Amino acid sequence: MINIAKGTQDLLPEVTSDWQYVENKLREIAQNYNYKEIRTPIFEHTELFTRGVGGSTDIVQKEMYTFTDKGDRSITLRPEGTAPVVRSYIENKMHGYANQPIKLFYEGPMFRYERKQKGRYRQFVQFGVEAIGAEDPAIDAEIIAMVMDIYQSFGLKKLKLYINSIGDIDSRSEYNKALVEHFKPSIEEFCSDCQQRIDTNPMRILDCKKDREHRLVKSAPRIYDYLNDDSKQYFEQVKLYLDQLGIDYEVDTNLVRGLDYYTHTAFEVMSDAEGFGAITTLCGGGRYNGLLEMLDGPNETGIGFALSIERLLLALEAEGIEIEHDDALDLFIATLDEDSKQYAVQLLHRLRKAGVKADTDYKSRKLKGQMKQADRERAKYTIVLGENEIKNQQVKLKDMNDGGEHVIELSSLTDELKERLS
Ligand code: ATP
Ligand code: MG
């Protein structure tokens, strides 16, 4: 027997309706905020991610599915959505579109070679949005508001929003110097990754999972003290908008994104529901003012976030929220003999074409077995077809909810059902 690859999962029919519900809702909310869907390929040139995600990140250093294709090109299964969206924006010259900013959302599988644990897969589905072409604190607030709206609309309550500003490029180069001074003398006490980060990407030491509790991480200089006036003002405005929208947040000064092209706003949503497990981050996002130029694009700026549907579903489970959906059958047709079966097949075809969700028996079950089948499918109505029904062109339509039976002309069955179901 061949088993599923590690870190991946089959979504069986029992759960795909939950997924469809979640996906539809995400699309609906994104559309309310006037974001339009973009679909980019599952694989890209590796260089897009080494440049666009950054060579010093875990993603690029450890997690990419990279291979050489038959044309000798280095190809990578996308580990995230922002770099591909920005590539497409640049390639398709979207900065020339009349309506700005360009507001996009995407949804689809991402691939990262990670250690499997609860809430961490090697193939997972991200939903994300990007607003490119406007540097305005109001759009930062809009993006954050949308994230919170998304989680709250599913009924989640145990949410924490953390925000921070990592300033503009000038502010950050001062801050990085201060971090190097702070950590350098004792850098041997840190993990091997951090010993590299001190040279490549010192801010990343602050969100290292291994060294999180180190006294020097806790006493590290705070970015806020290094923000120049413009950066401070930008942050204050974002917070003001959030206050006006009644959105609760906490400023976490250690919330950083190390790479040069991340600027200003950074945020994360966590679940503090009991039983969620070790991984509590639901979503991450931030502003990237240098990314477009890093990818040889125009001097435009963007902001976005990404969440995974897997962790959204885990959060729902942790808070005991069940998704309700209507996947019950409208009508089950039971048959008593071969002739009525033939009739049923034609009737089914007509009903389905008219938009009625209907089914019948294909396993030659006895009537009792067929009715059990109807129950399992949670059929709202049933009819039994036999010689008499076909001869008289009349059936008893049974309402499975209240047990009521209604004699109906076969010719008006579709109309009757449609009326009752509406
Ligand atoms: P983490 O710190 O958990 O590794 P990350 O910083 O790598 O997260 P991002 O790249 O910011 O995560 O991705 C955004 C969101 O995608 C995360 O907040 C999380 O909800 C989700 N996510 C990331 N990696 C995985 C994964 N391997 N499986 C499922 N969901 C994931
Ligand atoms: Mg990760």
CSV table of C-alpha atoms and ligand atoms in Angstrom, one decimal:
chain,number,residue,atom,x,y,z
A,1,MET,CA,0.0,0.0,0.0
A,2,ILE,CA,1.3,3.5,-0.8
A,3,ASN,CA,0.7,6.0,1.9
A,4,ILE,CA,0.2,9.8,1.8
A,5,ALA,CA,3.3,11.9,1.9
A,6,LYS,CA,4.4,13.2,5.3
A,7,GLY,CA,3.0,16.5,6.3
A,8,THR,CA,0.1,16.4,3.8
A,9,GLN,CA,-3.5,15.5,4.3
A,10,ASP,CA,-6.5,14.2,2.3
A,11,LEU,CA,-9.6,16.3,2.8
A,12,LEU,CA,-12.3,13.7,2.8
A,13,PRO,CA,-15.9,14.3,1.9
A,14,GLU,CA,-16.8,14.6,5.7
A,15,VAL,CA,-14.7,17.8,5.9
A,16,THR,CA,-14.7,19.3,2.4
A,17,SER,CA,-18.0,20.9,3.1
A,18,ASP,CA,-16.4,22.7,6.1
A,19,TRP,CA,-13.6,23.9,3.8
A,20,GLN,CA,-16.0,25.1,1.1
A,21,TYR,CA,-17.9,27.0,3.8
A,22,VAL,CA,-14.7,28.7,5.0
A,23,GLU,CA,-13.4,29.4,1.5
A,24,ASN,CA,-16.7,31.0,0.4
A,25,LYS,CA,-16.8,33.1,3.5
A,26,LEU,CA,-13.2,34.3,3.1
A,27,ARG,CA,-14.0,35.3,-0.5
A,28,GLU,CA,-17.1,37.0,0.4
A,29,ILE,CA,-15.4,39.1,3.1
A,30,ALA,CA,-12.5,40.0,0.8
A,31,GLN,CA,-15.0,41.1,-1.8
A,32,ASN,CA,-16.8,43.3,0.7
A,33,TYR,CA,-13.5,45.1,1.2
A,34,ASN,CA,-13.2,45.4,-2.6
A,35,TYR,CA,-10.3,42.9,-3.0
A,36,LYS,CA,-10.3,40.9,-6.2
A,37,GLU,CA,-8.9,37.4,-6.7
A,38,ILE,CA,-5.6,36.7,-8.3
A,39,ARG,CA,-4.4,33.2,-9.1
A,40,THR,CA,-0.7,32.7,-9.7
A,41,PRO,CA,1.1,29.4,-10.6
A,42,ILE,CA,1.9,26.7,-8.0
A,43,PHE,CA,5.6,26.9,-9.0
A,44,GLU,CA,7.9,29.7,-9.8
A,45,HIS,CA,11.6,30.4,-10.6
A,46,THR,CA,13.5,29.7,-7.4
A,47,GLU,CA,15.1,33.2,-7.6
A,48,LEU,CA,11.7,34.8,-6.9
A,49,PHE,CA,11.7,33.4,-3.4
A,50,THR,CA,15.5,33.7,-2.6
A,51,ARG,CA,15.2,37.4,-3.5
A,52,GLY,CA,11.5,38.1,-2.6
A,53,VAL,CA,11.3,36.1,0.7
A,54,GLY,CA,15.0,36.6,1.5
A,55,GLY,CA,18.0,34.4,1.8
A,56,SER,CA,18.3,34.7,5.5
A,57,THR,CA,14.8,33.4,6.3
A,58,ASP,CA,13.9,29.9,7.5
A,59,ILE,CA,11.7,29.5,4.4
A,60,VAL,CA,14.6,30.0,2.0
A,61,GLN,CA,17.3,28.3,4.1
A,62,LYS,CA,15.4,25.2,5.2
A,63,GLU,CA,11.9,24.9,3.9
A,64,MET,CA,11.7,25.2,0.1
A,65,TYR,CA,10.7,22.3,-2.2
A,66,THR,CA,13.2,23.1,-5.0
A,67,PHE,CA,14.1,21.0,-8.0
A,68,THR,CA,15.7,21.3,-11.4
A,69,ASP,CA,13.3,20.8,-14.3
A,70,LYS,CA,14.0,19.0,-17.5
A,71,GLY,CA,15.1,22.4,-19.0
A,72,ASP,CA,17.7,22.8,-16.3
A,73,ARG,CA,15.8,25.6,-14.6
A,74,SER,CA,15.7,25.8,-10.8
A,75,ILE,CA,12.0,25.7,-9.9
A,76,THR,CA,10.4,26.0,-6.4
A,77,LEU,CA,6.9,25.1,-5.2
A,78,ARG,CA,5.6,28.3,-3.8
A,79,PRO,CA,6.1,28.5,0.0
A,80,GLU,CA,4.1,31.7,0.3
A,81,GLY,CA,1.9,34.1,-1.8
A,82,THR,CA,3.3,37.6,-1.5
A,83,ALA,CA,6.3,37.2,-3.8
A,84,PRO,CA,4.3,35.6,-6.6
A,85,VAL,CA,1.6,38.2,-6.4
A,86,VAL,CA,4.2,41.0,-6.5
A,87,ARG,CA,5.9,39.3,-9.4
A,88,SER,CA,2.6,39.2,-11.3
A,89,TYR,CA,1.8,42.8,-10.4
A,90,ILE,CA,5.2,43.9,-11.8
A,91,GLU,CA,5.1,41.6,-14.9
A,92,ASN,CA,1.5,42.7,-15.8
A,93,LYS,CA,2.3,46.4,-15.2
A,94,MET,CA,-0.6,46.7,-12.7
A,95,HIS,CA,0.9,50.0,-11.5
A,96,GLY,CA,-0.4,51.4,-14.7
A,97,TYR,CA,-4.0,50.4,-14.0
A,98,ALA,CA,-6.3,53.4,-13.6
A,99,ASN,CA,-7.7,52.2,-10.2
A,100,GLN,CA,-5.2,52.4,-7.4
A,101,PRO,CA,-4.3,50.9,-5.1
A,102,ILE,CA,-4.5,47.4,-6.5
A,103,LYS,CA,-6.3,45.3,-4.0
A,104,LEU,CA,-5.8,41.5,-4.5
A,105,PHE,CA,-6.6,38.3,-2.6
A,106,TYR,CA,-5.4,34.8,-3.2
A,107,GLU,CA,-6.2,31.4,-1.9
A,108,GLY,CA,-4.3,28.1,-2.6
A,109,PRO,CA,-1.8,25.5,-1.4
A,110,MET,CA,1.7,26.5,-0.2
A,111,PHE,CA,4.6,24.1,0.3
A,112,ARG,CA,7.2,24.1,3.1
A,113,TYR,CA,9.5,21.4,4.2
A,114,GLU,CA,8.8,21.7,7.9
A,115,ARG,CA,8.8,19.4,10.9
A,116,LYS,CA,5.2,18.1,11.1
A,117,GLN,CA,3.3,19.1,14.2
A,118,LYS,CA,-0.2,20.1,15.0
A,119,GLY,CA,-1.1,23.1,12.8
A,120,ARG,CA,2.0,22.7,10.7
A,121,TYR,CA,1.9,20.9,7.4
A,122,ARG,CA,4.1,20.6,4.4
A,123,GLN,CA,1.3,21.4,2.1
A,124,PHE,CA,-1.2,23.9,3.6
A,125,VAL,CA,-3.7,26.4,2.2
A,126,GLN,CA,-3.2,30.1,2.6
A,127,PHE,CA,-5.6,32.8,2.1
A,128,GLY,CA,-4.0,36.2,1.8
A,129,VAL,CA,-4.5,39.7,0.6
A,130,GLU,CA,-2.2,42.4,-0.8
A,131,ALA,CA,-2.9,46.1,-1.3
A,132,ILE,CA,-0.2,47.5,-3.6
A,133,GLY,CA,0.3,51.1,-4.6
A,134,ALA,CA,-0.7,53.2,-1.6
A,135,GLU,CA,1.2,54.2,1.5
A,136,ASP,CA,-1.5,55.3,3.8
A,137,PRO,CA,-2.1,54.4,7.4
A,138,ALA,CA,-5.8,54.0,6.6
A,139,ILE,CA,-5.1,51.0,4.3
A,140,ASP,CA,-2.9,49.4,7.0
A,141,ALA,CA,-5.9,49.7,9.3
A,142,GLU,CA,-8.2,48.4,6.6
A,143,ILE,CA,-6.1,45.3,6.2
A,144,ILE,CA,-6.0,44.7,10.0
A,145,ALA,CA,-9.7,45.3,10.3
A,146,MET,CA,-10.4,42.8,7.6
A,147,VAL,CA,-8.3,40.1,9.4
A,148,MET,CA,-10.2,40.7,12.6
A,149,ASP,CA,-13.5,40.8,10.7
A,150,ILE,CA,-12.7,37.4,9.2
A,151,TYR,CA,-11.9,35.7,12.4
A,152,GLN,CA,-14.9,37.3,14.3
A,153,SER,CA,-17.3,36.4,11.5
A,154,PHE,CA,-16.6,32.7,12.2
A,155,GLY,CA,-17.6,33.3,15.8
A,156,LEU,CA,-14.1,33.3,17.2
A,157,LYS,CA,-13.7,35.2,20.4
A,158,LYS,CA,-10.4,34.3,22.0
A,159,LEU,CA,-8.3,36.4,19.7
A,160,LYS,CA,-5.3,38.6,20.3
A,161,LEU,CA,-4.0,41.1,17.9
A,162,TYR,CA,-0.4,42.2,18.2
A,163,ILE,CA,0.9,45.1,16.3
A,164,ASN,CA,4.3,46.9,16.0
A,165,SER,CA,6.1,49.3,13.7
A,166,ILE,CA,9.5,48.5,12.4
A,167,GLY,CA,9.8,51.9,10.9
A,168,ASP,CA,11.3,53.0,7.7
A,169,ILE,CA,14.7,51.9,6.3
A,170,ASP,CA,16.6,54.7,8.0
A,171,SER,CA,15.1,54.0,11.4
A,172,ARG,CA,15.9,50.4,11.0
A,173,SER,CA,19.5,50.7,10.1
A,174,GLU,CA,20.1,52.6,13.4
A,175,TYR,CA,18.2,50.0,15.3
A,176,ASN,CA,20.1,47.1,13.7
A,177,LYS,CA,23.4,48.7,14.8
A,178,ALA,CA,22.0,49.0,18.4
A,179,LEU,CA,21.0,45.3,18.3
A,180,VAL,CA,24.4,44.2,17.1
A,181,GLU,CA,26.0,46.1,19.9
A,182,HIS,CA,23.6,44.6,22.4
A,183,PHE,CA,23.9,40.9,21.3
A,184,LYS,CA,27.4,40.7,19.9
A,185,PRO,CA,29.4,40.4,23.2
A,186,SER,CA,27.4,37.3,24.3
A,187,ILE,CA,26.4,35.9,20.9
A,188,GLU,CA,28.0,32.4,21.8
A,189,GLU,CA,25.1,32.0,24.3
A,190,PHE,CA,22.6,31.9,21.4
A,191,CYS,CA,21.6,29.1,19.0
A,192,SER,CA,23.6,28.6,15.8
A,193,ASP,CA,20.9,30.3,13.7
A,194,CYS,CA,21.1,33.4,15.8
A,195,GLN,CA,24.9,33.4,15.6
A,196,GLN,CA,24.4,33.8,11.8
A,197,ARG,CA,21.5,36.2,12.2
A,198,ILE,CA,23.7,38.7,14.0
A,199,ASP,CA,25.5,39.3,10.7
A,200,THR,CA,22.7,38.7,8.2
A,201,ASN,CA,19.6,39.8,9.9
A,202,PRO,CA,19.9,40.9,13.6
A,203,MET,CA,16.2,41.7,14.1
A,204,ARG,CA,15.4,38.1,13.6
A,205,ILE,CA,17.1,37.2,16.9
A,206,LEU,CA,14.1,38.8,18.6
A,207,ASP,CA,11.6,36.3,17.2
A,208,CYS,CA,13.9,33.2,17.4
A,209,LYS,CA,11.8,30.3,18.8
A,210,LYS,CA,14.8,28.8,20.6
A,211,ASP,CA,16.1,31.9,22.3
A,212,ARG,CA,12.8,33.6,23.0
A,213,GLU,CA,13.4,33.4,26.8
A,214,HIS,CA,17.0,34.6,26.8
A,215,ARG,CA,17.6,37.5,29.2
A,216,LEU,CA,19.2,39.5,26.5
A,217,VAL,CA,16.2,39.1,24.2
A,218,LYS,CA,14.0,40.5,27.0
A,219,SER,CA,16.3,43.4,27.6
A,220,ALA,CA,17.0,44.2,24.0
A,221,PRO,CA,16.6,47.8,22.8
A,222,ARG,CA,13.1,48.5,21.5
A,223,ILE,CA,12.5,49.5,18.0
A,224,TYR,CA,10.1,52.3,19.0
A,225,ASP,CA,13.0,54.2,20.5
A,226,TYR,CA,14.7,54.2,17.2
A,227,LEU,CA,11.8,55.3,15.0
A,228,ASN,CA,12.3,58.6,13.3
A,229,ASP,CA,9.5,61.2,13.5
A,230,ASP,CA,7.9,60.1,10.2
A,231,SER,CA,7.8,56.5,11.2
A,232,LYS,CA,6.4,57.3,14.7
A,233,GLN,CA,3.7,59.5,13.1
A,234,TYR,CA,2.8,56.7,10.7
A,235,PHE,CA,2.4,54.2,13.5
A,236,GLU,CA,0.4,56.6,15.7
A,237,GLN,CA,-2.0,57.1,12.8
A,238,VAL,CA,-2.5,53.4,12.2
A,239,LYS,CA,-3.3,53.0,15.9
A,240,LEU,CA,-5.6,56.0,15.8
A,241,TYR,CA,-7.6,54.4,13.0
A,242,LEU,CA,-7.7,51.1,14.9
A,243,ASP,CA,-9.0,52.9,18.0
A,244,GLN,CA,-11.7,54.6,15.9
A,245,LEU,CA,-12.8,51.2,14.5
A,246,GLY,CA,-12.9,49.8,18.0
A,247,ILE,CA,-10.3,47.2,17.3
A,248,ASP,CA,-8.4,45.9,20.4
A,249,TYR,CA,-4.7,45.4,20.0
A,250,GLU,CA,-1.5,45.2,22.0
A,251,VAL,CA,1.8,46.6,20.9
A,252,ASP,CA,4.5,43.9,20.9
A,253,THR,CA,7.9,45.6,20.5
A,254,ASN,CA,9.5,42.3,19.7
A,255,LEU,CA,7.2,41.6,16.7
A,256,VAL,CA,9.6,42.1,13.8
A,257,ARG,CA,10.2,41.1,10.3
A,258,GLY,CA,13.9,41.1,9.7
A,259,LEU,CA,14.2,41.9,6.0
A,260,ASP,CA,15.0,45.3,4.7
A,261,TYR,CA,12.0,45.6,2.5
A,262,TYR,CA,9.6,45.2,5.4
A,263,THR,CA,8.6,48.6,6.8
A,264,HIS,CA,6.3,50.3,9.3
A,265,THR,CA,3.3,48.1,10.3
A,266,ALA,CA,3.8,44.5,11.3
A,267,PHE,CA,1.0,42.4,13.0
A,268,GLU,CA,0.0,39.0,14.1
A,269,VAL,CA,-3.2,37.4,15.3
A,270,MET,CA,-3.0,34.7,17.9
A,271,SER,CA,-5.6,32.5,19.5
A,272,ASP,CA,-5.5,32.2,23.2
A,273,ALA,CA,-8.1,29.5,23.3
A,274,GLU,CA,-7.3,26.6,25.6
A,275,GLY,CA,-6.5,23.4,23.8
A,276,PHE,CA,-5.2,25.1,20.7
A,277,GLY,CA,-1.8,23.5,21.2
A,278,ALA,CA,1.7,25.0,20.9
A,279,ILE,CA,1.2,26.9,17.8
A,280,THR,CA,-1.1,29.8,18.4
A,281,THR,CA,-0.3,32.1,15.5
A,282,LEU,CA,-3.3,32.3,13.2
A,283,CYS,CA,-2.1,35.0,10.8
A,284,GLY,CA,0.8,37.3,10.0
A,285,GLY,CA,1.1,40.4,8.0
A,286,GLY,CA,2.9,43.6,7.4
A,287,ARG,CA,3.9,46.4,5.1
A,288,TYR,CA,6.6,46.0,2.5
A,289,ASN,CA,7.9,49.2,1.0
A,290,GLY,CA,11.0,47.8,-0.6
A,291,LEU,CA,9.8,44.5,-2.0
A,292,LEU,CA,8.8,45.8,-5.4
A,293,GLU,CA,12.1,47.4,-6.1
A,294,MET,CA,13.8,44.3,-4.8
A,295,LEU,CA,12.0,42.4,-7.6
A,296,ASP,CA,13.0,45.0,-10.2
A,297,GLY,CA,9.5,46.6,-10.0
A,298,PRO,CA,8.4,50.2,-9.8
A,299,ASN,CA,8.8,52.3,-6.7
A,300,GLU,CA,5.5,51.3,-5.2
A,301,THR,CA,4.6,50.0,-1.7
A,302,GLY,CA,2.3,47.4,-0.4
A,303,ILE,CA,0.8,45.7,2.7
A,304,GLY,CA,-0.8,42.3,3.1
A,305,PHE,CA,-1.4,39.4,5.4
A,306,ALA,CA,-1.7,35.6,5.1
A,307,LEU,CA,-3.5,33.1,7.1
A,308,SER,CA,-3.8,29.3,6.8
A,309,ILE,CA,-7.2,27.7,6.6
A,310,GLU,CA,-5.8,24.7,8.6
A,311,ARG,CA,-5.1,26.9,11.6
A,312,LEU,CA,-8.4,28.8,11.2
A,313,LEU,CA,-10.2,25.4,11.5
A,314,LEU,CA,-8.1,24.4,14.5
A,315,ALA,CA,-9.1,27.7,16.2
A,316,LEU,CA,-12.8,26.9,15.5
A,317,GLU,CA,-12.3,23.5,17.0
A,318,ALA,CA,-10.5,24.9,20.0
A,319,GLU,CA,-13.4,27.2,20.7
A,320,GLY,CA,-15.9,24.5,20.1
A,321,ILE,CA,-17.5,26.3,17.2
A,322,GLU,CA,-19.2,24.0,14.7
A,323,ILE,CA,-19.8,24.9,11.1
A,324,GLU,CA,-23.3,24.4,10.0
A,325,HIS,CA,-24.0,23.5,6.5
A,326,ASP,CA,-26.8,22.2,4.4
A,327,ASP,CA,-25.6,19.1,2.6
A,328,ALA,CA,-28.8,17.2,3.1
A,329,LEU,CA,-30.5,15.6,0.1
A,330,ASP,CA,-33.8,17.3,-1.1
A,331,LEU,CA,-35.4,14.1,-2.2
A,332,PHE,CA,-34.7,10.3,-2.1
A,333,ILE,CA,-36.6,8.1,-4.6
A,334,ALA,CA,-37.1,4.6,-3.4
A,335,THR,CA,-38.2,2.0,-6.0
A,336,LEU,CA,-40.1,-1.3,-5.7
A,337,ASP,CA,-39.1,-3.1,-8.9
A,338,GLU,CA,-37.1,-2.9,-12.2
A,339,ASP,CA,-39.7,-0.9,-14.1
A,340,SER,CA,-40.0,1.8,-11.4
A,341,LYS,CA,-36.2,1.9,-11.2
A,342,GLN,CA,-36.1,2.7,-14.9
A,343,TYR,CA,-38.8,5.4,-14.4
A,344,ALA,CA,-36.9,6.7,-11.4
A,345,VAL,CA,-33.7,7.2,-13.4
A,346,GLN,CA,-35.5,9.4,-15.9
A,347,LEU,CA,-37.4,11.3,-13.1
A,348,LEU,CA,-34.1,11.9,-11.3
A,349,HIS,CA,-32.5,13.3,-14.4
A,350,ARG,CA,-35.4,15.8,-14.8
A,351,LEU,CA,-35.4,16.8,-11.1
A,352,ARG,CA,-31.6,17.4,-11.0
A,353,LYS,CA,-31.7,19.5,-14.1
A,354,ALA,CA,-34.4,21.6,-12.5
A,355,GLY,CA,-32.1,22.1,-9.5
A,356,VAL,CA,-33.4,19.6,-7.0
A,357,LYS,CA,-30.7,17.6,-5.1
A,358,ALA,CA,-32.0,14.1,-5.5
A,359,ASP,CA,-30.8,10.5,-5.5
A,360,THR,CA,-32.0,6.9,-5.6
A,361,ASP,CA,-30.8,3.4,-4.8
A,362,TYR,CA,-28.2,1.7,-6.9
A,363,LYS,CA,-27.6,-1.4,-4.7
A,364,SER,CA,-30.9,-3.2,-5.2
A,365,ARG,CA,-31.8,-2.7,-1.6
A,366,LYS,CA,-35.1,-3.8,-0.1
A,367,LEU,CA,-37.5,-0.9,0.7
A,368,LYS,CA,-36.4,-0.8,4.3
A,369,GLY,CA,-32.7,-0.6,3.3
A,370,GLN,CA,-33.6,2.2,0.9
A,371,MET,CA,-35.3,4.2,3.6
A,372,LYS,CA,-32.3,3.8,5.8
A,373,GLN,CA,-30.1,5.1,3.0
A,374,ALA,CA,-32.5,8.1,2.7
A,375,ASP,CA,-32.1,8.7,6.5
A,376,ARG,CA,-28.3,8.5,6.3
A,377,GLU,CA,-28.4,11.1,3.5
A,378,ARG,CA,-30.7,13.2,5.7
A,379,ALA,CA,-33.2,13.4,2.8
A,380,LYS,CA,-35.8,16.1,3.4
A,381,TYR,CA,-38.4,14.3,1.3
A,382,THR,CA,-38.9,10.8,0.0
A,383,ILE,CA,-41.2,9.1,-2.5
A,384,VAL,CA,-41.7,5.4,-3.2
A,385,LEU,CA,-42.2,4.4,-6.8
A,386,GLY,CA,-44.0,1.2,-7.7
A,387,GLU,CA,-46.3,-0.2,-10.4
A,388,ASN,CA,-49.4,1.8,-9.0
A,389,GLU,CA,-47.6,5.1,-8.7
A,390,ILE,CA,-46.5,4.9,-12.3
A,391,LYS,CA,-49.9,3.7,-13.5
A,392,ASN,CA,-51.8,6.5,-11.7
A,393,GLN,CA,-49.0,9.1,-12.2
A,394,GLN,CA,-49.4,10.0,-8.5
A,395,VAL,CA,-46.9,9.6,-5.6
A,396,LYS,CA,-47.0,10.2,-1.8
A,397,LEU,CA,-44.4,12.9,-1.0
A,398,LYS,CA,-43.3,12.2,2.5
A,399,ASP,CA,-41.9,15.1,4.5
A,400,MET,CA,-39.2,13.4,6.6
A,401,ASN,CA,-39.2,16.3,9.1
A,402,ASP,CA,-42.7,16.0,10.3
A,403,GLY,CA,-43.7,12.6,8.8
A,404,GLY,CA,-46.6,14.3,6.8
A,405,GLU,CA,-47.6,12.6,3.5
A,406,HIS,CA,-49.0,14.5,0.5
A,407,VAL,CA,-50.5,13.0,-2.6
A,408,ILE,CA,-49.0,14.7,-5.6
A,409,GLU,CA,-49.3,14.3,-9.4
A,410,LEU,CA,-46.0,13.1,-10.7
A,411,SER,CA,-46.1,15.9,-13.3
A,412,SER,CA,-46.1,18.5,-10.6
A,413,LEU,CA,-43.5,16.9,-8.4
A,414,THR,CA,-40.7,19.3,-9.4
A,415,ASP,CA,-42.8,22.4,-8.9
A,416,GLU,CA,-44.2,21.1,-5.6
A,417,LEU,CA,-40.7,20.3,-4.3
A,418,LYS,CA,-39.2,23.6,-5.4
A,419,GLU,CA,-42.0,25.5,-3.6
A,420,ARG,CA,-41.6,23.5,-0.4
A,421,LEU,CA,-37.8,23.8,-0.4
A,422,SER,CA,-37.7,27.5,-1.0
B,1,ATP,P1,5.3,30.0,12.0
B,1,ATP,O1,6.0,31.0,12.9
B,1,ATP,O2,4.1,29.3,12.7
B,1,ATP,O3,6.2,29.1,11.3
B,1,ATP,P2,5.4,31.7,9.8
B,1,ATP,O4,6.0,33.0,10.3
B,1,ATP,O5,6.3,30.8,9.0
B,1,ATP,O6,4.6,31.0,10.9
B,1,ATP,P3,3.9,33.1,7.7
B,1,ATP,O7,4.9,32.8,6.7
B,1,ATP,O8,3.8,34.5,8.2
B,1,ATP,O9,4.1,32.1,8.9
B,1,ATP,O10,2.5,32.5,7.2
B,1,ATP,C1,1.3,33.1,7.6
B,1,ATP,C2,0.4,32.1,8.2
B,1,ATP,O11,0.3,30.9,7.5
B,1,ATP,C3,0.8,31.7,9.6
B,1,ATP,O12,0.4,32.7,10.6
B,1,ATP,C4,0.1,30.4,9.8
B,1,ATP,O13,-1.3,30.7,10.1
B,1,ATP,C5,0.1,29.8,8.4
B,1,ATP,N1,1.2,28.8,8.3
B,1,ATP,C6,2.5,29.0,8.1
B,1,ATP,N2,3.2,27.9,8.0
B,1,ATP,C7,2.2,26.9,8.1
B,1,ATP,C8,2.3,25.5,8.0
B,1,ATP,N3,3.4,24.8,7.8
B,1,ATP,N4,1.1,24.8,8.1
B,1,ATP,C9,-0.1,25.4,8.3
B,1,ATP,N5,-0.2,26.8,8.4
B,1,ATP,C10,1.0,27.5,8.3
B,2,MG,MG,7.3,29.1,9.6
